[in-house]
Amino acid sequence: MNATGAWLRMTMKNIGGQDRIGYLFMAPPLLFMLAILGFPILYTVIMSFQEVSLRTLISGERPFVGIENYRAVLTSDAFYRALSHSLLFTVGSISMQFSIGLAFALLFRRQFWGANTLRGLVLSGWLIPAVVVGTLFVWLFNLDFGLVNFALMALGLIDRPVGWLVDPGIALLSVTLANVWYGIPFNVIVLSAGLAGLPEDVYEAATMDGANGFQKFRHITLPLMRQSILAVLMLGLIYTLRSFGLIWTMTRGGPSGATEVIPTLAYRVGFDFFRFSEAAVIAVFMVLLLLVVAIFYVRATGEEVA
């Protein structure tokens, strides 16, 4: 009995030591992440309560102004216009990226000639930086010599060139389509991984019961892929809400603010008008919005695992 008790105490001691060693190894990356991410966020929050402009940067004084910067931003029409554009851009991008990505993932699950080549072509877009993608679509949507207008006119769908990036009525749609193309590979990768882990015996049993393809997709594929679908939607939401490089390369928030979103507004307020405090407020709002999405994702995945 004494020997058993001694063995248990030794085992618990070893486990505790292993835990302490694990925490010790985790400390450097955690401190690094805290320094790289935590300090800029804290600095931005502090700046949002101060008067920081080009004048105060030169003088070195940063007077505390309380919530005055928040009042100025939250009563600005430009902020709500950028917020509405961000929501439209995000909803449009995610819905189309997910639908097309799921269709490609289901297609690539089947074996057919040229599947590997087609899969490589689809996934290659994920390796291209956002700035390069934006530059590519600027050429494609060019009013005078763009390939999109040329193809549509050759097919007889339009009788004159369309100003995809210069017409305020369709500029947001144009950058959304570019972002959809850019985000499809990520959706394909995540959803394909989810499809690869589905048990084949469930489909075989459904086939024996007389289920057709749509019934299998509705009652087997979608429920079993809930984790993958939730992951791709939440991560896509986070990536799209903070999208900057693609929009800035294509339109710089124009024309006439038609494609101005929260990230581009923060950049413009800070570096065009030198109202750094108000830019910090916009950045804080964006961080809070992303934090809400992240918390929802963590709680949802935790409930799925439980």
Short mmCIF file of C-alpha atoms in Angstrom, two decimals:
data_model
loop_
_atom_site.label_atom_id
_atom_site.label_comp_id
_atom_site.label_asym_id
_atom_site.label_seq_id
_atom_site.Cartn_x
_atom_site.Cartn_y
_atom_site.Cartn_z
CA MET A 1 0.00 0.00 0.00
CA ASN A 2 2.84 2.34 0.93
CA ALA A 3 4.66 1.45 -2.26
CA THR A 4 1.55 2.23 -4.31
CA GLY A 5 1.13 5.60 -2.59
CA ALA A 6 4.78 6.46 -3.18
CA TRP A 7 4.45 5.56 -6.86
CA LEU A 8 1.36 7.80 -7.20
CA ARG A 9 3.13 10.73 -5.52
CA MET A 10 6.17 10.27 -7.78
CA THR A 11 3.94 10.12 -10.88
CA MET A 12 2.08 13.32 -9.94
CA LYS A 13 5.38 15.02 -9.21
CA ASN A 14 6.73 14.06 -12.64
CA ILE A 15 3.54 15.29 -14.31
CA GLY A 16 3.80 18.59 -12.49
CA GLY A 17 7.43 18.91 -13.53
CA GLN A 18 6.56 18.20 -17.13
CA ASP A 19 3.85 20.85 -17.00
CA ARG A 20 6.32 23.39 -15.63
CA ILE A 21 8.80 22.52 -18.37
CA GLY A 22 6.04 22.91 -20.96
CA TYR A 23 5.11 26.35 -19.60
CA LEU A 24 8.80 27.27 -19.65
CA PHE A 25 9.09 26.41 -23.32
CA MET A 26 5.86 28.29 -24.08
CA ALA A 27 7.01 31.46 -22.32
CA PRO A 28 9.35 32.86 -25.07
CA PRO A 29 6.81 32.69 -27.93
CA LEU A 30 4.06 34.05 -25.67
CA LEU A 31 6.27 36.97 -24.62
CA PHE A 32 7.19 37.55 -28.25
CA MET A 33 3.53 37.62 -29.31
CA LEU A 34 2.71 39.92 -26.41
CA ALA A 35 5.45 42.33 -27.47
CA ILE A 36 4.58 42.22 -31.18
CA LEU A 37 0.78 42.34 -30.84
CA GLY A 38 -0.03 43.48 -27.33
CA PHE A 39 2.12 46.60 -27.21
CA PRO A 40 0.87 48.12 -30.51
CA ILE A 41 -2.75 47.50 -29.50
CA LEU A 42 -2.20 49.08 -26.07
CA TYR A 43 -0.36 52.01 -27.66
CA THR A 44 -3.22 52.55 -30.12
CA VAL A 45 -5.82 52.48 -27.35
CA ILE A 46 -3.87 55.08 -25.35
CA MET A 47 -3.46 57.25 -28.46
CA SER A 48 -7.22 57.17 -29.07
CA PHE A 49 -7.74 59.14 -25.83
CA GLN A 50 -5.10 61.75 -26.67
CA GLU A 51 -4.80 64.59 -29.15
CA VAL A 52 -2.19 63.31 -31.57
CA SER A 53 -1.72 65.27 -34.77
CA LEU A 54 1.18 66.50 -36.86
CA ARG A 55 1.47 69.53 -34.58
CA THR A 56 1.56 67.54 -31.36
CA LEU A 57 4.04 65.07 -32.83
CA ILE A 58 6.43 67.94 -33.52
CA SER A 59 5.92 69.58 -30.12
CA GLY A 60 6.01 66.27 -28.24
CA GLU A 61 2.84 67.08 -26.27
CA ARG A 62 -0.10 64.71 -26.26
CA PRO A 63 -2.91 66.21 -24.18
CA PHE A 64 -5.59 63.87 -22.85
CA VAL A 65 -8.98 64.60 -24.46
CA GLY A 66 -11.10 61.75 -23.08
CA ILE A 67 -13.75 60.42 -25.46
CA GLU A 68 -13.65 63.45 -27.76
CA ASN A 69 -11.96 61.45 -30.53
CA TYR A 70 -14.58 58.71 -30.23
CA ARG A 71 -17.34 61.31 -30.43
CA ALA A 72 -15.79 62.83 -33.56
CA VAL A 73 -15.51 59.45 -35.30
CA LEU A 74 -18.90 58.06 -34.27
CA THR A 75 -20.68 61.22 -35.46
CA SER A 76 -18.92 61.19 -38.83
CA ASP A 77 -20.82 60.21 -41.96
CA ALA A 78 -17.59 58.91 -43.50
CA PHE A 79 -17.23 56.31 -40.73
CA TYR A 80 -20.71 54.87 -41.20
CA ARG A 81 -20.33 54.90 -44.98
CA ALA A 82 -17.06 52.96 -44.66
CA LEU A 83 -18.70 50.57 -42.17
CA SER A 84 -21.58 49.86 -44.57
CA HIS A 85 -19.12 49.28 -47.41
CA SER A 86 -17.10 46.91 -45.20
CA LEU A 87 -20.20 44.89 -44.37
CA LEU A 88 -21.34 44.69 -48.00
CA PHE A 89 -17.83 43.82 -49.15
CA THR A 90 -17.48 41.15 -46.45
CA VAL A 91 -20.89 39.51 -46.90
CA GLY A 92 -20.59 39.48 -50.69
CA SER A 93 -17.04 38.13 -50.63
CA ILE A 94 -17.63 35.39 -48.06
CA SER A 95 -20.89 34.14 -49.59
CA MET A 96 -19.40 33.80 -53.07
CA GLN A 97 -16.03 32.49 -51.87
CA PHE A 98 -17.69 29.81 -49.79
CA SER A 99 -20.17 28.74 -52.48
CA ILE A 100 -17.56 28.52 -55.24
CA GLY A 101 -14.95 27.01 -52.90
CA LEU A 102 -17.36 24.29 -51.77
CA ALA A 103 -18.26 23.51 -55.38
CA PHE A 104 -14.57 23.13 -56.28
CA ALA A 105 -13.91 21.03 -53.16
CA LEU A 106 -16.74 18.66 -54.10
CA LEU A 107 -15.49 18.55 -57.68
CA PHE A 108 -11.92 17.71 -56.68
CA ARG A 109 -13.18 14.92 -54.44
CA ARG A 110 -13.98 13.02 -57.61
CA GLN A 111 -11.29 11.42 -59.72
CA PHE A 112 -11.20 12.58 -63.34
CA TRP A 113 -8.64 13.36 -66.01
CA GLY A 114 -6.77 16.61 -65.35
CA ALA A 115 -8.04 16.92 -61.77
CA ASN A 116 -4.57 17.47 -60.30
CA THR A 117 -3.69 20.12 -62.88
CA LEU A 118 -6.96 21.96 -62.36
CA ARG A 119 -6.54 21.74 -58.59
CA GLY A 120 -3.07 23.25 -58.86
CA LEU A 121 -4.32 26.11 -61.02
CA VAL A 122 -7.11 26.91 -58.57
CA LEU A 123 -4.87 26.79 -55.51
CA SER A 124 -2.04 28.77 -57.12
CA GLY A 125 -3.97 32.01 -56.63
CA TRP A 126 -3.50 31.68 -52.87
CA LEU A 127 0.27 32.16 -53.29
CA ILE A 128 -0.04 35.57 -54.94
CA PRO A 129 0.22 38.67 -52.68
CA ALA A 130 -2.85 40.88 -52.43
CA VAL A 131 -1.05 43.82 -54.05
CA VAL A 132 -0.21 41.71 -57.10
CA VAL A 133 -3.81 40.49 -57.34
CA GLY A 134 -5.03 44.08 -57.11
CA THR A 135 -2.68 45.18 -59.88
CA LEU A 136 -3.82 42.25 -62.04
CA PHE A 137 -7.48 43.19 -61.68
CA VAL A 138 -6.74 46.86 -62.35
CA TRP A 139 -5.54 45.75 -65.77
CA LEU A 140 -8.43 43.34 -66.27
CA PHE A 141 -11.03 46.01 -65.36
CA ASN A 142 -9.34 48.83 -67.27
CA LEU A 143 -11.84 51.03 -69.07
CA ASP A 144 -9.93 51.33 -72.36
CA PHE A 145 -7.99 48.08 -72.84
CA GLY A 146 -9.19 45.77 -70.07
CA LEU A 147 -9.71 42.12 -70.92
CA VAL A 148 -13.10 42.00 -69.15
CA ASN A 149 -14.62 44.73 -71.32
CA PHE A 150 -13.05 43.21 -74.43
CA ALA A 151 -14.54 39.77 -73.69
CA LEU A 152 -17.99 41.13 -72.85
CA MET A 153 -18.09 43.27 -75.99
CA ALA A 154 -16.91 40.33 -78.12
CA LEU A 155 -19.76 38.23 -76.73
CA GLY A 156 -22.24 41.02 -77.42
CA LEU A 157 -23.21 41.40 -73.75
CA ILE A 158 -22.31 45.10 -73.68
CA ASP A 159 -22.13 47.70 -76.45
CA ARG A 160 -19.59 50.02 -74.81
CA PRO A 161 -16.83 49.68 -72.19
CA VAL A 162 -17.90 49.60 -68.55
CA GLY A 163 -16.05 51.70 -66.01
CA TRP A 164 -15.60 48.93 -63.47
CA LEU A 165 -13.26 50.92 -61.22
CA VAL A 166 -14.29 54.48 -62.08
CA ASP A 167 -18.07 54.18 -61.81
CA PRO A 168 -19.15 54.70 -58.16
CA GLY A 169 -22.18 52.49 -58.75
CA ILE A 170 -20.22 49.32 -59.52
CA ALA A 171 -16.74 49.97 -58.10
CA LEU A 172 -17.52 48.14 -54.84
CA LEU A 173 -18.83 45.16 -56.83
CA SER A 174 -15.61 45.13 -58.85
CA VAL A 175 -13.29 44.97 -55.83
CA THR A 176 -15.60 42.36 -54.27
CA LEU A 177 -15.25 40.15 -57.35
CA ALA A 178 -11.47 40.53 -57.19
CA ASN A 179 -11.48 39.54 -53.52
CA VAL A 180 -13.72 36.56 -54.29
CA TRP A 181 -11.16 35.29 -56.80
CA TYR A 182 -8.39 35.85 -54.27
CA GLY A 183 -10.18 34.01 -51.45
CA ILE A 184 -11.46 30.95 -53.31
CA PRO A 185 -8.23 28.90 -52.90
CA PHE A 186 -8.32 29.26 -49.10
CA ASN A 187 -11.90 28.00 -49.03
CA VAL A 188 -11.00 25.09 -51.31
CA ILE A 189 -8.08 24.05 -49.09
CA VAL A 190 -10.05 24.08 -45.82
CA LEU A 191 -13.18 22.50 -47.25
CA SER A 192 -11.22 19.85 -49.13
CA ALA A 193 -9.51 18.88 -45.87
CA GLY A 194 -12.93 18.58 -44.23
CA LEU A 195 -14.26 16.43 -47.06
CA ALA A 196 -11.22 14.16 -46.93
CA GLY A 197 -12.03 13.20 -43.34
CA LEU A 198 -15.62 12.11 -43.97
CA PRO A 199 -16.29 8.38 -43.46
CA GLU A 200 -17.11 6.54 -46.67
CA ASP A 201 -19.18 3.86 -44.93
CA VAL A 202 -21.84 6.44 -44.07
CA TYR A 203 -22.29 7.26 -47.76
CA GLU A 204 -22.37 3.58 -48.65
CA ALA A 205 -25.12 2.98 -46.08
CA ALA A 206 -27.07 5.98 -47.43
CA THR A 207 -26.74 4.63 -50.97
CA MET A 208 -28.11 1.26 -49.86
CA ASP A 209 -31.05 3.10 -48.27
CA GLY A 210 -31.82 4.75 -51.60
CA ALA A 211 -30.57 8.29 -50.87
CA ASN A 212 -29.74 10.43 -53.90
CA GLY A 213 -26.82 12.84 -54.27
CA PHE A 214 -28.63 15.89 -52.92
CA GLN A 215 -29.95 14.00 -49.89
CA LYS A 216 -26.42 12.79 -49.08
CA PHE A 217 -25.12 16.33 -49.37
CA ARG A 218 -27.93 17.80 -47.25
CA HIS A 219 -28.09 15.19 -44.49
CA ILE A 220 -24.54 13.80 -44.38
CA THR A 221 -21.94 16.11 -45.93
CA LEU A 222 -23.07 19.43 -44.44
CA PRO A 223 -23.65 18.16 -40.86
CA LEU A 224 -20.36 16.27 -40.76
CA MET A 225 -18.46 19.27 -42.18
CA ARG A 226 -19.84 21.71 -39.62
CA GLN A 227 -16.44 22.31 -38.04
CA SER A 228 -14.72 22.98 -41.37
CA ILE A 229 -17.55 25.23 -42.56
CA LEU A 230 -17.50 27.22 -39.34
CA ALA A 231 -13.72 27.59 -39.55
CA VAL A 232 -13.68 28.80 -43.14
CA LEU A 233 -16.55 31.25 -42.57
CA MET A 234 -15.13 32.76 -39.38
CA LEU A 235 -11.56 33.00 -40.65
CA GLY A 236 -12.82 34.40 -43.94
CA LEU A 237 -14.82 36.98 -42.02
CA ILE A 238 -11.74 38.06 -40.09
CA TYR A 239 -9.51 38.21 -43.18
CA THR A 240 -12.08 40.12 -45.23
CA LEU A 241 -12.96 42.69 -42.58
CA ARG A 242 -9.31 43.72 -42.31
CA SER A 243 -8.66 43.61 -46.07
CA PHE A 244 -6.60 46.61 -47.12
CA GLY A 245 -3.93 45.87 -49.75
CA LEU A 246 -6.30 44.66 -52.47
CA ILE A 247 -8.73 47.59 -52.21
CA TRP A 248 -5.99 50.19 -51.80
CA THR A 249 -4.15 48.89 -54.87
CA MET A 250 -7.29 48.86 -57.02
CA THR A 251 -9.14 52.03 -56.04
CA ARG A 252 -7.54 53.66 -52.95
CA GLY A 253 -11.06 53.85 -51.55
CA GLY A 254 -12.47 55.72 -54.57
CA PRO A 255 -14.05 56.78 -56.73
CA SER A 256 -15.70 59.38 -54.49
CA GLY A 257 -15.42 57.04 -51.49
CA ALA A 258 -17.44 54.28 -53.20
CA THR A 259 -15.01 51.58 -52.05
CA GLU A 260 -13.92 53.16 -48.77
CA VAL A 261 -13.85 50.50 -46.04
CA ILE A 262 -12.78 50.66 -42.40
CA PRO A 263 -9.06 49.85 -42.98
CA THR A 264 -8.68 52.32 -45.87
CA LEU A 265 -10.53 55.00 -43.90
CA ALA A 266 -8.14 54.55 -40.95
CA TYR A 267 -5.16 54.87 -43.28
CA ARG A 268 -6.56 57.93 -45.02
CA VAL A 269 -7.48 59.73 -41.79
CA GLY A 270 -4.09 59.00 -40.29
CA PHE A 271 -1.71 59.54 -43.20
CA ASP A 272 -3.62 61.87 -45.53
CA PHE A 273 -5.20 64.17 -42.94
CA PHE A 274 -2.72 63.49 -40.08
CA ARG A 275 -5.51 62.99 -37.53
CA PHE A 276 -3.72 60.14 -35.83
CA SER A 277 -6.00 60.02 -32.80
CA GLU A 278 -9.12 59.55 -34.89
CA ALA A 279 -7.31 56.92 -36.98
CA ALA A 280 -6.49 55.14 -33.72
CA VAL A 281 -10.18 55.19 -32.76
CA ILE A 282 -11.10 53.57 -36.09
CA ALA A 283 -8.37 50.96 -35.55
CA VAL A 284 -9.67 50.24 -32.03
CA PHE A 285 -13.18 49.79 -33.39
CA MET A 286 -11.88 47.36 -36.01
CA VAL A 287 -9.95 45.38 -33.37
CA LEU A 288 -13.07 45.16 -31.21
CA LEU A 289 -15.13 43.98 -34.18
CA LEU A 290 -12.58 41.29 -34.99
CA LEU A 291 -12.39 40.33 -31.32
CA VAL A 292 -16.14 39.76 -31.22
CA VAL A 293 -15.88 37.51 -34.28
CA ALA A 294 -12.95 35.61 -32.74
CA ILE A 295 -14.80 35.09 -29.44
CA PHE A 296 -17.86 33.84 -31.29
CA TYR A 297 -15.69 31.42 -33.27
CA VAL A 298 -13.91 30.10 -30.17
CA ARG A 299 -17.16 29.60 -28.29
CA ALA A 300 -18.83 27.94 -31.26
CA THR A 301 -15.95 25.54 -31.82
CA GLY A 302 -15.79 24.83 -28.08
CA GLU A 303 -19.47 23.90 -28.05
CA GLU A 304 -18.95 21.67 -31.12
CA VAL A 305 -16.08 19.84 -29.42
CA ALA A 306 -18.05 19.50 -26.18
#
